[in-house]
C-alpha positions as a printed NumPy array, in Angstrom:
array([[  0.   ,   0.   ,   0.   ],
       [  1.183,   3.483,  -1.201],
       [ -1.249,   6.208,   0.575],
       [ -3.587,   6.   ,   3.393],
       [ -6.22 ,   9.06 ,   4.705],
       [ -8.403,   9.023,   7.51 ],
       [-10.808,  12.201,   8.218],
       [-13.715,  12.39 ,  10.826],
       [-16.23 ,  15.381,  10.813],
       [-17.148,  16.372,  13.563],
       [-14.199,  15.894,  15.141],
       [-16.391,  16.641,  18.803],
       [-19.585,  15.134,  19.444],
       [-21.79 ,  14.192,  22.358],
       [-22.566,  10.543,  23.735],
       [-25.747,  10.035,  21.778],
       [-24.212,  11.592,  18.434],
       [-22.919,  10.293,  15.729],
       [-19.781,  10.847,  13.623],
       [-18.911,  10.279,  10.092],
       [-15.639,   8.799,   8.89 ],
       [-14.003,   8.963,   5.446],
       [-11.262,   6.399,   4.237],
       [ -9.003,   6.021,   1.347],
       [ -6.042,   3.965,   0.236],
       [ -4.449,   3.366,  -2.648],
       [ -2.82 ,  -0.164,  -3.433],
       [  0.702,  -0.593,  -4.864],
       [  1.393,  -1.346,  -8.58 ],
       [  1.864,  -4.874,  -8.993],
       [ -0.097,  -8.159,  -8.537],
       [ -3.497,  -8.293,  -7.214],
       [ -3.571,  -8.703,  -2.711],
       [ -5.982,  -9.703,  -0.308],
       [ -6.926,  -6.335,   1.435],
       [ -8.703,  -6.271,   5.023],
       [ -9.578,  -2.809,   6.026],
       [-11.195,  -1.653,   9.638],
       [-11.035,   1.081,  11.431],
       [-10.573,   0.495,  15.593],
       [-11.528,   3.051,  18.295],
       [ -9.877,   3.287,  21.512],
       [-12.622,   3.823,  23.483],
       [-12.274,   5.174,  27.22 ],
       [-13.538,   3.334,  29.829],
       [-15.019,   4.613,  33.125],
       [-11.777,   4.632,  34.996],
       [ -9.672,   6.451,  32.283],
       [ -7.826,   3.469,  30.66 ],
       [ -8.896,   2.846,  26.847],
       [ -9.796,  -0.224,  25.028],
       [ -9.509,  -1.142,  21.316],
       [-12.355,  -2.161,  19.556],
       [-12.145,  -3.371,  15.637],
       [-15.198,  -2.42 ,  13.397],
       [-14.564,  -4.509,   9.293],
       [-14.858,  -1.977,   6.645],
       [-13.52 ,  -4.097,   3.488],
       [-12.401,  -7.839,   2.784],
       [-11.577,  -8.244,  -0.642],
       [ -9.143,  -9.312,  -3.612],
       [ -8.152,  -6.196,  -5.498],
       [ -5.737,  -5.508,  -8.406],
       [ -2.856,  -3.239,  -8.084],
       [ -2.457,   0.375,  -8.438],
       [ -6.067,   0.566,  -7.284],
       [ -8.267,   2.573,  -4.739],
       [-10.22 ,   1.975,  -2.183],
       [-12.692,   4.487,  -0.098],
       [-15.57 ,   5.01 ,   1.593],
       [-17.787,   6.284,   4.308],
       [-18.849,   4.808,   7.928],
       [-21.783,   6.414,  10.149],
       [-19.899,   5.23 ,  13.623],
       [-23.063,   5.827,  16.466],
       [-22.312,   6.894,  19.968],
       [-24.932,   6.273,  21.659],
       [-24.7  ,   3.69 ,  24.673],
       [-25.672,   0.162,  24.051],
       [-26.598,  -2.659,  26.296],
       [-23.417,  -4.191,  25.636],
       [-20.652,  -0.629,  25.564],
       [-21.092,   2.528,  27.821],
       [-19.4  ,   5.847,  26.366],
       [-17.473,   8.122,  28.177],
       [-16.592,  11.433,  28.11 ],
       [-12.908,  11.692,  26.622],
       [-10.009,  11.543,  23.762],
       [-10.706,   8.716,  21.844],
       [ -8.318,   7.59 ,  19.088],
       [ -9.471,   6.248,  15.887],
       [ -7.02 ,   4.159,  13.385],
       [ -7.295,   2.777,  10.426],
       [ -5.867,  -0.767,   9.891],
       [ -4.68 ,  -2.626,   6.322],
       [ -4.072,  -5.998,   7.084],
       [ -3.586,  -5.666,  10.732],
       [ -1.038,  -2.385,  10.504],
       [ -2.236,   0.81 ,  11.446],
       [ -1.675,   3.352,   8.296],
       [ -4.204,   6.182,   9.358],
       [ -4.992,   7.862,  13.01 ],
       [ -7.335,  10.694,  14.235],
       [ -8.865,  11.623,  17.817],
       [-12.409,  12.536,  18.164],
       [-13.088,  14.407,  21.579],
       [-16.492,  12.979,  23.371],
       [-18.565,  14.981,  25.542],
       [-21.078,  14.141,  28.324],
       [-24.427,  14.872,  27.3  ],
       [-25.261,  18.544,  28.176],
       [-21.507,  19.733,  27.96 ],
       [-20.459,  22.54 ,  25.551]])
């Protein structure tokens, strides 16, 4: 892989919101390669300390010298099975299990400005 972008807009939201992130990568010249693709969010947990999560974006065969991009609504509202908290969270992007692509969304407590 030659070129990897990750972007997230907004890069602030609320527990409850959601975010919006944009991927692209562009594949060597050459032969054709298996290409996994996720993104992982270190999310915080209630006593500071993160956690890594993995969310699959792509698994496919592609040639060479070609592109790949997209778009991923990522919720954050609390679930039965993960509780948000307010925090820095890092987001990467992964190729093949080797982070090319990192951003940090800042997540606020509901009613914070």
């Amino acid at each position: 892989m030659a070129e990897a972008t990750l972007a997230i807009a907004p890069d602030s939201v609320r527990i409850g919101d959601s975010t919006e992130l944009r991927y692209e990568l562009t594949i060597r010249e050459g032969e054709s390669a298996k290409v996994r693709v996720e993104y992982g969010i270190d999310f915080v947990k209630a006593g500071g300390r993160t956690s890594r999560k993995l969310f699959l974006l792509s698994d496919k065969t592609v040639p060479g010298g070609s592109r790949i991009g997209g778009t991923r609504r990522h919720s954050w509202a609390d679930l039965s099975t993960r509780r948000h908290y307010p925090g820095e969270h890092c987001i990467v992007l992964l190729v093949n299990g080797v982070e090319v692509g990192e951003t940090v969304l800042l997540l606020q407590a509901d009613g914070e400005a």
